[in-house]
Amino acid sequence: MGRKPCCFKEGVNRGAWSLQEDKILTNYIELHGEGKWRSLPQKACLNRCGKSCRLRWMNYLRQGIKRGNISPEEEDLIVRLHRLLGNRWSLIAGRLPGRTDNEIKNYWNSVLSKKVNGDVSKRSNKQLYECVSKESVENYRSGITTNVIAPKATRCTKMLLSLDKGKHLMNDQCHPPASTIVDDDELKLESHNEVHEMPYVEDEPLIDNVLTMPNAFDYLDFSQTRINDIFEKSNMLETDLAPMFEMEFENLASLLGLEDEWRDV
DNA sequence: AAGATTATCAACCGCAAGCGC
DNA sequence: CGCGCTTGCGGTTGATAATCT
């Protein structure tokens, strides 16, 4: 038997959405709100499957969606976040207001992956190699692909952050504020069902469940405003930094908008 | 100018997590 | 605890556009 299909495929419209369909879907959601995607097509008199409606709404019709023209700043951020998070498109998109996971995924696959992997196409591509900073590409290339982080904190409860931009940890490795668990003397990263071992860092990266992250801000898009937020949440002044400061993961998660990803122990 | 090739991206698909019963 | 349903995610496909030869 298997499970019930999400819709009866025969007779259901597929492919590109028409203006009329967009209008019907938009009107319905504006009136009744998002959700109940499975029953939405019938209620809205749309000859589409619920999944298709959700995708169309989430990626194109809802308010605040930006289309195209990804800026060099956004590209840099995508590259840095991809190095941090791997193919976790929804999380990456969450850091780029107005961008959808689908758009970022497509952009990565068609443009950015070629840049960071140095795959110069035989064909000239105007977008290629124009925008992303050399530094981002080099940083990405120097990274180890198994350093994929899932933003789920387990046992580490605090971290030490440095605002000293540009200063990298030994081996130029990135040790972001996510998913660190302590298992005896090993420091590991948990991602989906896999656990990736982190390169061992000799100089006490973890003492009393506190992770030291000298270069955290190089990998996170922290504006001065957000840094100020951190000080506020931590009840600290910038002058208190000497040279690292301690922060609860919970506060950091909140600043990153990742509260839901955080997990208590 | 036309056919071939390649790039782009909207949409589809299967899977799994989360939730209520 | 197990089951079924809903939703969201990430990989993949395929139509179309852009570029090359």
Short mmCIF file of C-alpha atoms (C1' of nucleotides) in Angstrom, two decimals:
data_model
loop_
_atom_site.label_atom_id
_atom_site.label_comp_id
_atom_site.label_asym_id
_atom_site.label_seq_id
_atom_site.Cartn_x
_atom_site.Cartn_y
_atom_site.Cartn_z
CA MET A 1 0.00 0.00 0.00
CA GLY A 2 2.54 2.56 1.09
CA ARG A 3 1.62 5.99 2.17
CA LYS A 4 -1.01 8.20 0.72
CA PRO A 5 0.21 10.39 -2.12
CA CYS A 6 0.16 14.11 -1.41
CA CYS A 7 -2.33 14.54 -4.23
CA PHE A 8 -3.95 12.67 -7.05
CA LYS A 9 -1.54 13.37 -9.81
CA GLU A 10 -3.83 12.72 -12.72
CA GLY A 11 -5.66 15.81 -13.83
CA VAL A 12 -3.67 18.09 -11.58
CA ASN A 13 -1.92 21.03 -13.25
CA ARG A 14 1.85 20.82 -13.33
CA GLY A 15 4.64 23.05 -14.50
CA ALA A 16 4.71 26.81 -14.61
CA TRP A 17 2.01 28.72 -12.76
CA SER A 18 -0.31 31.03 -14.66
CA LEU A 19 -1.12 34.56 -13.52
CA GLN A 20 -4.65 33.43 -12.82
CA GLU A 21 -3.46 30.62 -10.55
CA ASP A 22 -1.11 32.99 -8.72
CA LYS A 23 -3.97 35.37 -8.14
CA ILE A 24 -6.28 32.67 -6.81
CA LEU A 25 -3.62 31.38 -4.45
CA THR A 26 -2.65 34.84 -3.22
CA ASN A 27 -6.25 35.85 -2.63
CA TYR A 28 -7.00 32.66 -0.77
CA ILE A 29 -3.98 32.93 1.53
CA GLU A 30 -4.56 36.61 2.20
CA LEU A 31 -8.06 35.69 3.25
CA HIS A 32 -7.45 32.48 5.17
CA GLY A 33 -3.77 32.56 6.03
CA GLU A 34 -1.00 30.05 5.37
CA GLY A 35 -1.13 26.40 6.25
CA LYS A 36 -3.39 23.40 5.60
CA TRP A 37 -1.70 23.04 2.25
CA ARG A 38 -3.18 19.66 1.56
CA SER A 39 -6.73 20.87 1.65
CA LEU A 40 -5.97 24.32 0.22
CA PRO A 41 -6.25 23.47 -3.50
CA GLN A 42 -9.76 22.11 -3.10
CA LYS A 43 -10.89 24.99 -0.92
CA ALA A 44 -9.32 27.58 -3.20
CA CYS A 45 -10.57 25.81 -6.37
CA LEU A 46 -7.02 25.36 -7.61
CA ASN A 47 -6.21 22.40 -9.77
CA ARG A 48 -2.80 21.98 -8.12
CA CYS A 49 -1.28 19.74 -5.51
CA GLY A 50 -0.90 21.21 -2.02
CA LYS A 51 2.85 20.92 -2.10
CA SER A 52 2.99 22.86 -5.31
CA CYS A 53 0.84 25.61 -3.76
CA ARG A 54 3.07 25.85 -0.72
CA LEU A 55 6.20 26.05 -2.85
CA ARG A 56 4.73 28.70 -5.10
CA TRP A 57 3.66 30.79 -2.14
CA MET A 58 6.84 30.41 -0.12
CA ASN A 59 9.21 31.04 -3.00
CA TYR A 60 7.43 33.62 -5.14
CA LEU A 61 4.15 35.01 -3.98
CA ARG A 62 4.50 35.95 -0.35
CA GLN A 63 5.49 39.47 0.56
CA GLY A 64 9.09 40.50 1.00
CA ILE A 65 10.58 38.08 -1.51
CA LYS A 66 13.56 39.50 -3.38
CA ARG A 67 14.17 38.17 -6.86
CA GLY A 68 17.54 38.08 -8.58
CA ASN A 69 20.33 40.65 -8.34
CA ILE A 70 22.18 38.95 -5.53
CA SER A 71 24.63 41.54 -4.26
CA PRO A 72 28.36 40.92 -3.72
CA GLU A 73 27.73 41.24 0.03
CA GLU A 74 25.06 38.57 -0.15
CA GLU A 75 27.35 36.35 -2.19
CA ASP A 76 30.10 36.68 0.37
CA LEU A 77 27.69 35.83 3.12
CA ILE A 78 26.40 32.79 1.24
CA VAL A 79 29.94 31.55 0.71
CA ARG A 80 30.81 32.00 4.38
CA LEU A 81 27.60 30.42 5.59
CA HIS A 82 27.94 27.52 3.19
CA ARG A 83 31.34 26.85 4.60
CA LEU A 84 29.83 26.90 8.06
CA LEU A 85 26.62 25.02 7.44
CA GLY A 86 27.03 23.03 4.26
CA ASN A 87 23.97 22.49 2.08
CA ARG A 88 21.54 23.67 4.72
CA TRP A 89 19.83 26.05 2.39
CA SER A 90 16.95 27.01 4.61
CA LEU A 91 19.33 28.04 7.37
CA ILE A 92 21.47 30.00 4.95
CA ALA A 93 18.38 31.64 3.51
CA GLY A 94 17.35 32.55 7.04
CA ARG A 95 20.38 34.81 7.26
CA LEU A 96 19.52 36.58 3.99
CA PRO A 97 16.30 38.57 4.35
CA GLY A 98 13.99 38.14 1.39
CA ARG A 99 15.92 35.27 -0.12
CA THR A 100 14.50 31.78 -0.34
CA ASP A 101 16.27 28.50 0.16
CA ASN A 102 15.42 27.50 -3.40
CA GLU A 103 16.95 30.63 -4.86
CA ILE A 104 20.11 30.29 -2.83
CA LYS A 105 20.41 26.62 -3.68
CA ASN A 106 20.02 27.38 -7.38
CA TYR A 107 22.46 30.24 -7.19
CA TRP A 108 24.98 28.13 -5.39
CA ASN A 109 24.67 25.25 -7.83
CA SER A 110 24.80 27.40 -10.94
CA VAL A 111 27.23 30.15 -9.94
CA LEU A 112 28.92 30.01 -6.57
CA SER A 113 29.99 26.36 -6.51
CA LYS A 114 31.93 27.02 -9.70
CA LYS A 115 33.60 30.02 -8.18
CA VAL A 116 34.68 28.34 -5.00
CA ASN A 117 35.71 25.17 -6.78
CA GLY A 118 37.56 27.09 -9.45
CA ASP A 119 35.65 25.40 -12.21
CA VAL A 120 36.10 27.87 -15.00
CA SER A 121 33.62 27.05 -17.69
CA LYS A 122 34.72 26.91 -21.28
CA ARG A 123 32.00 29.35 -21.93
CA SER A 124 32.30 32.94 -20.80
CA ASN A 125 29.94 33.71 -18.00
CA LYS A 126 29.43 37.34 -17.12
CA GLN A 127 28.37 36.53 -13.59
CA LEU A 128 31.28 34.26 -12.94
CA TYR A 129 34.21 35.62 -10.99
CA GLU A 130 32.88 39.13 -10.91
CA CYS A 131 31.43 39.57 -7.50
CA VAL A 132 32.52 37.21 -4.79
CA SER A 133 35.57 38.52 -3.03
CA LYS A 134 38.79 36.66 -3.54
CA GLU A 135 39.12 36.39 0.20
CA SER A 136 35.82 34.57 0.56
CA VAL A 137 36.70 32.12 -2.14
CA GLU A 138 40.14 31.49 -0.64
CA ASN A 139 38.65 31.08 2.82
CA TYR A 140 36.13 28.65 1.46
CA ARG A 141 38.72 26.65 -0.43
CA SER A 142 41.02 26.46 2.57
CA GLY A 143 38.22 24.95 4.64
CA ILE A 144 37.69 21.28 5.18
CA THR A 145 34.38 20.12 3.84
CA THR A 146 33.69 17.82 6.76
CA ASN A 147 33.48 20.84 9.04
CA VAL A 148 29.79 20.96 8.48
CA ILE A 149 27.90 22.38 11.35
CA ALA A 150 24.34 21.84 12.41
CA PRO A 151 23.24 24.63 14.67
CA LYS A 152 22.14 22.46 17.51
CA ALA A 153 23.97 23.06 20.70
CA THR A 154 24.16 20.19 23.05
CA ARG A 155 26.56 20.30 25.89
CA CYS A 156 28.44 23.51 25.33
CA THR A 157 26.52 26.25 26.99
CA LYS A 158 28.81 29.21 26.56
CA MET A 159 31.40 30.41 24.18
CA LEU A 160 34.17 32.92 24.09
CA LEU A 161 34.01 35.34 21.24
CA SER A 162 36.52 37.77 19.91
CA LEU A 163 35.72 40.87 17.97
CA ASP A 164 39.19 40.92 16.59
CA LYS A 165 38.24 40.51 12.95
CA GLY A 166 40.70 38.86 10.67
CA LYS A 167 42.52 36.98 13.37
CA HIS A 168 42.27 33.31 12.61
CA LEU A 169 42.56 30.32 14.80
CA MET A 170 45.44 27.97 14.29
CA ASN A 171 45.31 26.00 11.03
CA ASP A 172 42.87 28.55 9.77
CA GLN A 173 40.08 26.29 10.89
CA CYS A 174 36.67 27.58 11.60
CA HIS A 175 35.05 26.75 14.92
CA PRO A 176 31.62 28.21 14.79
CA PRO A 177 29.15 28.45 17.63
CA ALA A 178 27.14 25.43 16.84
CA SER A 179 26.57 21.84 17.65
CA THR A 180 29.56 21.25 19.79
CA ILE A 181 29.44 18.24 21.99
CA VAL A 182 32.04 16.96 24.33
CA ASP A 183 32.72 13.29 24.37
CA ASP A 184 35.66 12.56 26.63
CA ASP A 185 38.55 14.43 25.10
CA GLU A 186 37.07 14.65 21.66
CA LEU A 187 35.36 17.61 20.14
CA LYS A 188 32.84 16.64 17.54
CA LEU A 189 30.25 18.24 15.40
CA GLU A 190 26.87 16.74 14.93
CA SER A 191 25.12 17.20 11.63
CA HIS A 192 21.92 15.44 10.68
CA ASN A 193 22.68 11.82 11.32
CA GLU A 194 26.41 12.19 11.00
CA VAL A 195 29.00 13.18 13.50
CA HIS A 196 32.03 14.89 12.02
CA GLU A 197 35.19 14.93 13.97
CA MET A 198 36.72 18.33 14.27
CA PRO A 199 40.41 18.83 13.89
CA TYR A 200 41.81 18.67 17.34
CA VAL A 201 42.79 22.05 18.64
CA GLU A 202 45.47 21.78 21.22
CA ASP A 203 45.10 25.08 22.95
CA GLU A 204 42.16 24.38 25.19
CA PRO A 205 39.25 25.16 22.92
CA LEU A 206 36.92 23.88 25.57
CA ILE A 207 37.19 24.43 29.28
CA ASP A 208 34.26 23.85 31.58
CA ASN A 209 31.97 23.48 28.63
CA VAL A 210 33.03 26.83 27.21
CA LEU A 211 34.13 26.91 23.60
CA THR A 212 36.74 29.43 22.53
CA MET A 213 36.12 31.03 19.18
CA PRO A 214 38.74 33.59 18.28
CA ASN A 215 37.56 34.03 14.71
CA ALA A 216 33.81 33.63 15.08
CA PHE A 217 33.00 37.00 13.63
CA ASP A 218 34.82 36.32 10.43
CA TYR A 219 32.22 33.73 9.61
CA LEU A 220 29.14 35.50 10.79
CA ASP A 221 27.66 38.55 9.25
CA PHE A 222 27.84 40.77 12.26
CA SER A 223 27.34 44.43 11.69
CA GLN A 224 28.33 46.91 14.38
CA THR A 225 24.65 47.16 15.28
CA ARG A 226 24.46 43.48 15.98
CA ILE A 227 27.67 43.56 17.91
CA ASN A 228 26.17 46.33 20.00
CA ASP A 229 23.17 44.07 20.55
CA ILE A 230 25.48 41.42 21.89
CA PHE A 231 26.97 43.83 24.38
CA GLU A 232 23.53 44.87 25.47
CA LYS A 233 22.33 41.31 25.95
CA SER A 234 25.49 40.43 27.81
CA ASN A 235 25.31 43.56 29.96
CA MET A 236 28.78 44.50 28.84
CA LEU A 237 30.63 47.46 27.49
CA GLU A 238 32.96 47.22 24.55
CA THR A 239 35.80 48.23 26.86
CA ASP A 240 35.15 45.13 28.93
CA LEU A 241 36.57 42.99 26.21
CA ALA A 242 39.94 41.80 27.03
CA PRO A 243 40.33 40.28 24.50
CA MET A 244 37.59 37.65 24.57
CA PHE A 245 34.20 37.67 26.14
CA GLU A 246 31.89 34.98 27.26
CA MET A 247 28.41 34.61 25.98
CA GLU A 248 25.56 32.23 26.61
CA PHE A 249 24.72 30.18 23.56
CA GLU A 250 21.12 31.06 24.09
CA ASN A 251 21.87 34.75 23.61
CA LEU A 252 23.97 34.10 20.55
CA ALA A 253 21.27 31.89 19.09
CA SER A 254 18.78 34.61 19.68
CA LEU A 255 20.92 37.16 17.88
CA LEU A 256 21.36 34.80 14.97
CA GLY A 257 17.65 34.10 14.88
CA LEU A 258 18.32 30.45 15.56
CA GLU A 259 16.50 30.07 18.85
CA ASP A 260 14.43 27.22 17.53
CA GLU A 261 17.51 25.35 16.43
CA TRP A 262 18.99 25.41 19.88
CA ARG A 263 18.46 22.43 22.06
CA ASP A 264 18.63 22.29 25.81
CA VAL A 265 20.60 19.67 27.60
"C1'" DA B 1 21.31 32.76 -39.34
"C1'" DA B 2 20.65 28.38 -37.44
"C1'" DG B 3 21.56 24.47 -34.90
"C1'" DA B 4 24.11 22.82 -30.85
"C1'" DT B 5 25.50 23.38 -26.37
"C1'" DT B 6 25.37 25.15 -21.79
"C1'" DA B 7 23.38 27.83 -17.92
"C1'" DT B 8 19.60 29.09 -15.21
"C1'" DC B 9 15.90 28.43 -12.20
"C1'" DA B 10 11.00 27.08 -11.32
"C1'" DA B 11 8.99 23.12 -10.03
"C1'" DC B 12 8.80 18.32 -8.68
"C1'" DC B 13 9.93 14.39 -5.76
"C1'" DG B 14 11.05 11.58 -1.82
"C1'" DC B 15 12.25 11.64 2.77
"C1'" DA B 16 12.02 12.70 7.52
"C1'" DA B 17 10.79 15.50 11.55
"C1'" DG B 18 7.13 17.05 14.30
"C1'" DC B 19 2.70 16.74 16.07
"C1'" DG B 20 -1.78 15.12 17.55
"C1'" DC B 21 -4.50 11.26 18.54
"C1'" DC C 1 4.44 3.95 22.07
"C1'" DG C 2 2.81 3.63 17.45
"C1'" DC C 3 0.41 5.44 13.65
"C1'" DG C 4 -1.05 8.71 10.26
"C1'" DC C 5 -0.97 13.29 8.65
"C1'" DT C 6 1.20 17.72 7.63
"C1'" DT C 7 4.94 20.39 6.69
"C1'" DG C 8 9.55 21.57 5.43
"C1'" DC C 9 13.93 20.38 3.46
"C1'" DG C 10 17.35 19.22 0.05
"C1'" DG C 11 18.35 16.75 -4.29
"C1'" DT C 12 17.01 16.48 -8.95
"C1'" DT C 13 14.65 17.38 -13.28
"C1'" DG C 14 13.31 19.67 -17.29
"C1'" DA C 15 11.80 23.79 -19.86
"C1'" DT C 16 13.55 27.90 -21.40
"C1'" DA C 17 17.04 31.39 -22.22
"C1'" DA C 18 21.56 32.60 -23.38
"C1'" DT C 19 25.63 31.83 -25.69
"C1'" DC C 20 28.70 29.50 -28.75
"C1'" DT C 21 30.21 27.52 -33.18
#
